[in-house]
C-alpha positions as a Markdown table, in Angstrom:
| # | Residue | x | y | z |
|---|---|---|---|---|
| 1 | Unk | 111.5 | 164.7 | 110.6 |
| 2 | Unk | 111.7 | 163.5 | 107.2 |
| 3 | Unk | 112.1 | 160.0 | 108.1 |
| 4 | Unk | 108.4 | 160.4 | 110.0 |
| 5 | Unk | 106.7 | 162.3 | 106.6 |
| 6 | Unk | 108.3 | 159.4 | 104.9 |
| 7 | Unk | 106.6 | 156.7 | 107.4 |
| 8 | Unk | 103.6 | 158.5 | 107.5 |
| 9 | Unk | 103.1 | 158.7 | 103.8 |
| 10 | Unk | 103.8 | 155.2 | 103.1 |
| 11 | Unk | 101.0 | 154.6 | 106.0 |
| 12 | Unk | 98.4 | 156.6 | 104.0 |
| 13 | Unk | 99.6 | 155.3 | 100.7 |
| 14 | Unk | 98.5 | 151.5 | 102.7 |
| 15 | Unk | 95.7 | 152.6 | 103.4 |
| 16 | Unk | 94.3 | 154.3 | 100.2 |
| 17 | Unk | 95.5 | 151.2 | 98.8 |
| 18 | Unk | 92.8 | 148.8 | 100.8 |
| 19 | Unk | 90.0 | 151.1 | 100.6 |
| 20 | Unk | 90.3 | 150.7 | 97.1 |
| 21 | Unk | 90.6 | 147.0 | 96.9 |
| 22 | Unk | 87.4 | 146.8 | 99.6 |
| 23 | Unk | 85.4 | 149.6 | 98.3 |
| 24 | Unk | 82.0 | 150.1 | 100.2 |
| 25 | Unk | 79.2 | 148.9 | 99.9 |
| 26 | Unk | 75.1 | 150.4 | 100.3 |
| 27 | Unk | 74.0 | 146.6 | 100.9 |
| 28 | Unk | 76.6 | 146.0 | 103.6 |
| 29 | Unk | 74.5 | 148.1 | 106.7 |
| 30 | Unk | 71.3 | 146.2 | 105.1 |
| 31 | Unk | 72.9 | 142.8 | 105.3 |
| 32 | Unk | 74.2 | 143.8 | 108.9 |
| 33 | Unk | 70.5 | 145.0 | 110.2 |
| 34 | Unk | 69.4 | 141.1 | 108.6 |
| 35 | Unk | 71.7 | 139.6 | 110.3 |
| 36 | Unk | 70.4 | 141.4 | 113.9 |
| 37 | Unk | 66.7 | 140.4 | 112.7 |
| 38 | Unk | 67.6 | 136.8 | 112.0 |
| 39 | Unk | 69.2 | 136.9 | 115.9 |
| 40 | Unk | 65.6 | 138.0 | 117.0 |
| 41 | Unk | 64.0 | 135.6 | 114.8 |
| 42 | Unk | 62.3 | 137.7 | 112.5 |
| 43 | Unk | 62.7 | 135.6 | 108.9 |
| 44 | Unk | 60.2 | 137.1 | 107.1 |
| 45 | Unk | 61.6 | 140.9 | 108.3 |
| 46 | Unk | 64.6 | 139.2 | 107.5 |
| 47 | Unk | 63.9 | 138.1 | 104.0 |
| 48 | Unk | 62.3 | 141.5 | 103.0 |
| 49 | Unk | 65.9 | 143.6 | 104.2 |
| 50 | Unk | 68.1 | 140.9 | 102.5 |
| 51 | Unk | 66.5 | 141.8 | 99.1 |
| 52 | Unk | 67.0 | 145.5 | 99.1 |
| 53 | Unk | 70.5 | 144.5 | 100.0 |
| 54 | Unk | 70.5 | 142.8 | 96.8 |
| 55 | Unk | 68.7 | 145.4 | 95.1 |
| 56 | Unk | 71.5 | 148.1 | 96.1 |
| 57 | Unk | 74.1 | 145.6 | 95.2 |
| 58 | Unk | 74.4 | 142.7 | 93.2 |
| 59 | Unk | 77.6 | 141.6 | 93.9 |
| 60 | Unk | 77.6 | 141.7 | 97.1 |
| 61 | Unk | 77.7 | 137.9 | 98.0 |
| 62 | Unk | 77.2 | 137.5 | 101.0 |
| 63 | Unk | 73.3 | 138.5 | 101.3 |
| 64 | Unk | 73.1 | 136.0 | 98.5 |
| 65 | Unk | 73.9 | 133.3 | 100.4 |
| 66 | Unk | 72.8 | 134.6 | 103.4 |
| 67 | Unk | 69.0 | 134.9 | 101.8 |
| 68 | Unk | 69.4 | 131.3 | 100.0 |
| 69 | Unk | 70.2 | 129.6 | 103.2 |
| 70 | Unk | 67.4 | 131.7 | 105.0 |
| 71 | Unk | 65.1 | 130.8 | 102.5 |
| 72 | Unk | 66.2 | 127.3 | 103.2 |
| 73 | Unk | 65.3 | 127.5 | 107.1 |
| 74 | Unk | 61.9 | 128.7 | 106.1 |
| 75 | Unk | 61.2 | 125.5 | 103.4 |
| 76 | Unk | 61.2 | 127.9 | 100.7 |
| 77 | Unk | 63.7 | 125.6 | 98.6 |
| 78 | Unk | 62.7 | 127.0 | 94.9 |
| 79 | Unk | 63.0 | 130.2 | 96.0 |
| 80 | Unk | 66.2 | 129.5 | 97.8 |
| 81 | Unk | 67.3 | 127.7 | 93.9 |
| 82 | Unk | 66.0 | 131.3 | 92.3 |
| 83 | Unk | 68.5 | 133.4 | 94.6 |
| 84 | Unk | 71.4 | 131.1 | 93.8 |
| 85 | Unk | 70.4 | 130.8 | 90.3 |
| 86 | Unk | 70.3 | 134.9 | 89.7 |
| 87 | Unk | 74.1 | 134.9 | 91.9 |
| 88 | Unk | 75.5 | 132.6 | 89.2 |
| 89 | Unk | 73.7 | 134.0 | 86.6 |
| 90 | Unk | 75.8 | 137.6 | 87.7 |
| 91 | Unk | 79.2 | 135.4 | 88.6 |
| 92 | Unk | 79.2 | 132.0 | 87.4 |
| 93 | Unk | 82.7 | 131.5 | 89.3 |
| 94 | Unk | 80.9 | 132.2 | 92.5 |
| 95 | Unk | 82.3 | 129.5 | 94.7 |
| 96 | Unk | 79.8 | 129.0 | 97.6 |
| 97 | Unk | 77.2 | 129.5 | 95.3 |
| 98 | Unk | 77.5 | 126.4 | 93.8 |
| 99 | Unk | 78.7 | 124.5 | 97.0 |
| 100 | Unk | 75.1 | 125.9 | 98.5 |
| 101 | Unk | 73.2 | 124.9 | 95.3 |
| 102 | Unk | 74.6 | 121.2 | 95.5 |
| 103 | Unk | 73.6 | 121.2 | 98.9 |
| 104 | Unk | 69.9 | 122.2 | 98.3 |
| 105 | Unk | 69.9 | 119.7 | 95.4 |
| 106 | Unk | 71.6 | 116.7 | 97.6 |
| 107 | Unk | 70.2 | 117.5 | 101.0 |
| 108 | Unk | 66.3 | 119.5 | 100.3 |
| 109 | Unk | 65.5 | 118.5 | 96.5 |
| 110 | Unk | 67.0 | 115.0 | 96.4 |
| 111 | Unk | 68.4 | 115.4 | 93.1 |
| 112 | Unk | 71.9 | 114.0 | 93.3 |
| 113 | Unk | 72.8 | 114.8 | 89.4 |
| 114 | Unk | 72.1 | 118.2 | 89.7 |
| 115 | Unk | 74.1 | 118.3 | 92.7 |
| 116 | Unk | 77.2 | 116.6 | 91.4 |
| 117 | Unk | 76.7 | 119.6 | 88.4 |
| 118 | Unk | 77.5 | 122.4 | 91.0 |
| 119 | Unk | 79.8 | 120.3 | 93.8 |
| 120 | Unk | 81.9 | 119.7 | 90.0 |
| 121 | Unk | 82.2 | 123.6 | 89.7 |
| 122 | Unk | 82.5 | 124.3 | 92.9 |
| 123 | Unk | 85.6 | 122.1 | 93.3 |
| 124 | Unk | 86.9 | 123.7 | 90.0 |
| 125 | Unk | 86.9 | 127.0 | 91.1 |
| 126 | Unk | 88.4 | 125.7 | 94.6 |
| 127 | Unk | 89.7 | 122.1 | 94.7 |
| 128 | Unk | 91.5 | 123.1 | 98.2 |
| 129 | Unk | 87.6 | 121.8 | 100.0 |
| 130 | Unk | 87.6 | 118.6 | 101.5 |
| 131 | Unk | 83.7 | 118.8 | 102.0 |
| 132 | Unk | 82.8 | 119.5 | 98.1 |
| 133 | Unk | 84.7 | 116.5 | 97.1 |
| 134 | Unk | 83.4 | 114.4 | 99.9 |
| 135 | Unk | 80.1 | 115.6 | 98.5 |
| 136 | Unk | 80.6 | 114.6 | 95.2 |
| 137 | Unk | 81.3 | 110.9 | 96.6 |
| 138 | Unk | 77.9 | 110.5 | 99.0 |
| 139 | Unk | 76.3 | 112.1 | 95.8 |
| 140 | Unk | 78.3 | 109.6 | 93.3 |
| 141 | Unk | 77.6 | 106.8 | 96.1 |
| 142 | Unk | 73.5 | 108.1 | 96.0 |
| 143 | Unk | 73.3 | 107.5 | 92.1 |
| 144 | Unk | 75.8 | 104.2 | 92.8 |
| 145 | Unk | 78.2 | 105.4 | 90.6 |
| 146 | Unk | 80.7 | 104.2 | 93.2 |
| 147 | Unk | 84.0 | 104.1 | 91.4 |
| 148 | Unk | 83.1 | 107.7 | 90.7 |
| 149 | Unk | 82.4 | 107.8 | 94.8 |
| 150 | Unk | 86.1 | 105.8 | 95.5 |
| 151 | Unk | 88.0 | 108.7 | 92.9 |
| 152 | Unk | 86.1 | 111.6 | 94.9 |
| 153 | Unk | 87.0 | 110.2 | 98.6 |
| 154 | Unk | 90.8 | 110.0 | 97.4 |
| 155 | Unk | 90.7 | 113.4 | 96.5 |
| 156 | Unk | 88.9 | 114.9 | 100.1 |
| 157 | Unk | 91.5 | 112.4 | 102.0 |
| 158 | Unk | 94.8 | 113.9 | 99.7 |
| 159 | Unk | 93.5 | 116.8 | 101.7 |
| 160 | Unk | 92.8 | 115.9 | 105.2 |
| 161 | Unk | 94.0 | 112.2 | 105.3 |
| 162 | Unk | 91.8 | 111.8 | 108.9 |
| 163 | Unk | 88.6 | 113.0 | 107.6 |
| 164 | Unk | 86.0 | 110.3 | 108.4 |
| 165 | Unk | 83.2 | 111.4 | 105.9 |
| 166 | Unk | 85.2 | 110.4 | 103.3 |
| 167 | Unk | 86.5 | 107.1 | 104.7 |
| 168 | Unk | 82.9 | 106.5 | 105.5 |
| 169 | Unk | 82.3 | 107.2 | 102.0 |
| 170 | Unk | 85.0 | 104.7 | 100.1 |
| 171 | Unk | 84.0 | 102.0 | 102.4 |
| 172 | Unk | 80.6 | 102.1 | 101.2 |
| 173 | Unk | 81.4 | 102.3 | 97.8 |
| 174 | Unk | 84.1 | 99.1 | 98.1 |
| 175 | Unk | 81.3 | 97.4 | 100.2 |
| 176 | Unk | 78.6 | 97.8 | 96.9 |
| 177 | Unk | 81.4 | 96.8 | 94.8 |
| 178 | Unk | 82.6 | 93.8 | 96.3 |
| 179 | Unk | 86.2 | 94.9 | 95.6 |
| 180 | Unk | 87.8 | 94.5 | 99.1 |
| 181 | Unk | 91.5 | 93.7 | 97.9 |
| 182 | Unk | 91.0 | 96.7 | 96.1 |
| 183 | Unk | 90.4 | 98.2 | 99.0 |
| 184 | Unk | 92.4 | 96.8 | 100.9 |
| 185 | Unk | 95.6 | 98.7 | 98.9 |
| 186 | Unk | 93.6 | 102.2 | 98.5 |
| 187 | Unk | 93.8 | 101.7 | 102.5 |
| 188 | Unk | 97.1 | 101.2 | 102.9 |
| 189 | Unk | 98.0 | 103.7 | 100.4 |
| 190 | Unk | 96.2 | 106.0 | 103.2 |
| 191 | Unk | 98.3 | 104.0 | 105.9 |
| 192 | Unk | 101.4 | 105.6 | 104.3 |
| 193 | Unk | 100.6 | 108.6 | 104.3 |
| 194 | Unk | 99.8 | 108.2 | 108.5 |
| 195 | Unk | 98.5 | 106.1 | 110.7 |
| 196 | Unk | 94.7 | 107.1 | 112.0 |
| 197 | Unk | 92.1 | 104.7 | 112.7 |
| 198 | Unk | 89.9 | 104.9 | 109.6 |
| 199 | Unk | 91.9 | 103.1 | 107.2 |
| 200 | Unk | 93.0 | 101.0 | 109.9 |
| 201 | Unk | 89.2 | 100.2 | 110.7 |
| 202 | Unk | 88.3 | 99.7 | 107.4 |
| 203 | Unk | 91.2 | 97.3 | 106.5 |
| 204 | Unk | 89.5 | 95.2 | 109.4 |
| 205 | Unk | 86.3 | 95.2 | 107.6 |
| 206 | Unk | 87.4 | 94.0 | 104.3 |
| 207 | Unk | 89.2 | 91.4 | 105.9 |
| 208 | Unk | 86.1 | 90.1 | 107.5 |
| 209 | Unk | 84.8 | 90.0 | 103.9 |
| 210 | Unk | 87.4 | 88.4 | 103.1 |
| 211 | Unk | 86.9 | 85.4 | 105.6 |
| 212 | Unk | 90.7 | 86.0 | 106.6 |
| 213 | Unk | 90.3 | 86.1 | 110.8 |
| 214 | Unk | 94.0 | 86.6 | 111.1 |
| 215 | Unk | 94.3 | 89.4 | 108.8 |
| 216 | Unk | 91.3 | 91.0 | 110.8 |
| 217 | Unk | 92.9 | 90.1 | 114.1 |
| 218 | Unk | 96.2 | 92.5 | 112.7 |
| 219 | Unk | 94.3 | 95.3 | 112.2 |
| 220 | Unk | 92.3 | 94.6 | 115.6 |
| 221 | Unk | 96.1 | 94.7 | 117.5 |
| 222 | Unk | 97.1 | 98.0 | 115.7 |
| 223 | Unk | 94.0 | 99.3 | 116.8 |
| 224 | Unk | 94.5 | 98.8 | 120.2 |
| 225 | Unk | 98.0 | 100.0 | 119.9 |
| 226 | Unk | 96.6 | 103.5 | 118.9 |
| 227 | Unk | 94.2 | 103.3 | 121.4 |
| 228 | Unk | 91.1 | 103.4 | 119.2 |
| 229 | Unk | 87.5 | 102.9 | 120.5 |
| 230 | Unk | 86.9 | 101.3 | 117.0 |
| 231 | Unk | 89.1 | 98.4 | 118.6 |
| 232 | Unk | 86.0 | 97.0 | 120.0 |
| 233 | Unk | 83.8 | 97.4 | 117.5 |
| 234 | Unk | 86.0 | 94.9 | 115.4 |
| 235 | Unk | 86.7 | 92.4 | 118.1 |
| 236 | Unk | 82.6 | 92.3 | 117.9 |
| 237 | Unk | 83.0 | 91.4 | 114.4 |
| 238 | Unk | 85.7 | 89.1 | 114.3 |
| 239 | Unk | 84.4 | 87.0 | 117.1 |
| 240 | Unk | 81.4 | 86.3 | 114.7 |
| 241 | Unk | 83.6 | 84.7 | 112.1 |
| 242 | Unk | 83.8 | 80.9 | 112.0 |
């Protein structure tokens, strides 16, 4: 018996615990009855219930973003900058606030400084996101700043060493640069790491630049050893050479 009272309070006690750490909130049934409007595709009804959930809480994120990307959707961008603005204004760590706000700068506003401003905070309140730091490299790349673009590419690939924005990224910037036995280390750096088909791919490139046909014709075998589709698209090249 007392070994059950003793389960049983340790149950409540785990329970009292996470209702304090997630205490409710009055915007959360207004953010959920936005969320059904936005699924009928009523925006405006939308917009109009995602501001009272604001209004009841401030710090409840989520109808922050959620009203900034709507506002978004609708071509309302300086509004969409307004909501963001008042979020950071409340919490200036606010994470996705700042990844949203370098989007609308980079992808809506074409300002690509202003975006590299909040992708920079964003990855300093979370450097563990490969897409804010490829970000900062197509941003860096925009402006060509592209050593800036290279050091940014590294940093999304020390994450997720296959993730092709950021090869696609560094190449572009080595390209502009001219620097392709530069590139040709960073790449097989990324090699040792493990073998995927970006670097491998882009080794070929550089090669080509390079006017060295055999070195090209390397890369093409590996490729074909791993199977890659990018084999091809290589061969295409290489047979262009003189």
């Amino acid at each position: 018996m007392w070994k059950f009272l003793t389960i049983l309070f340790f149950c409540l006690q785990s329970l009292l615990l996470q209702a304090q750490a997630q205490p409710f909130s009055k915007a959360a049934p207004l953010y959920r009855k936005a969320q059904q409007l936005l699924q009928q595709g009523m925006f405006l009804e939308a917009v109009t219930v995602l501001k009272k959930s604001i209004a009841a809480d401030k710090k409840f994120d989520s109808s922050h973003i959620a009203l900034a990307e709507l506002y978004l959707r609708i071509s309302q961008n300086d509004s969409a900058v307004k909501v963001l603005n008042a979020a950071l204004k409340n919490k200036p760590a606010f994470t996705k606030a700042h990844e949203l706000m370098g989007k609308v700068y980079r992808d809506y506003i074409k300002n690509s400084t202003t975006a590299i401003t909040h992708y920079t905070n964003a990855a300093k309140y979370d450097s563990t996101n490969k897409e804010t730091w490829y970000s900062l490299a197509w941003c860096s790349n925009d402006l060509k700043k592209y050593s800036d673009a290279v050091k940014y590419a590294i940093k999304a690939l020390d994450i997720d060493n296959s993730y092709k924005p950021a090869y696609n990224e560094m190449g572009h910037a080595f390209r502009n640069m001219g620097t392709f036995k530069e590139a040709l280390e960073v790449f097989r750096q990324r090699l040792n790491i493990s073998v995927n088909e970006q670097p491998l791919y882009y080794s070929g490139l550089c090669y080509i630049e390079l006017k060295d046909k055999e070195g090209a014709q390397k890369i093409y075998d590996e490729l074909v050893k791993i199977q890659s589709k990018a084999a091809d698209i290589l061969k295409k090249r290489i047979d262009t050479m003189q």
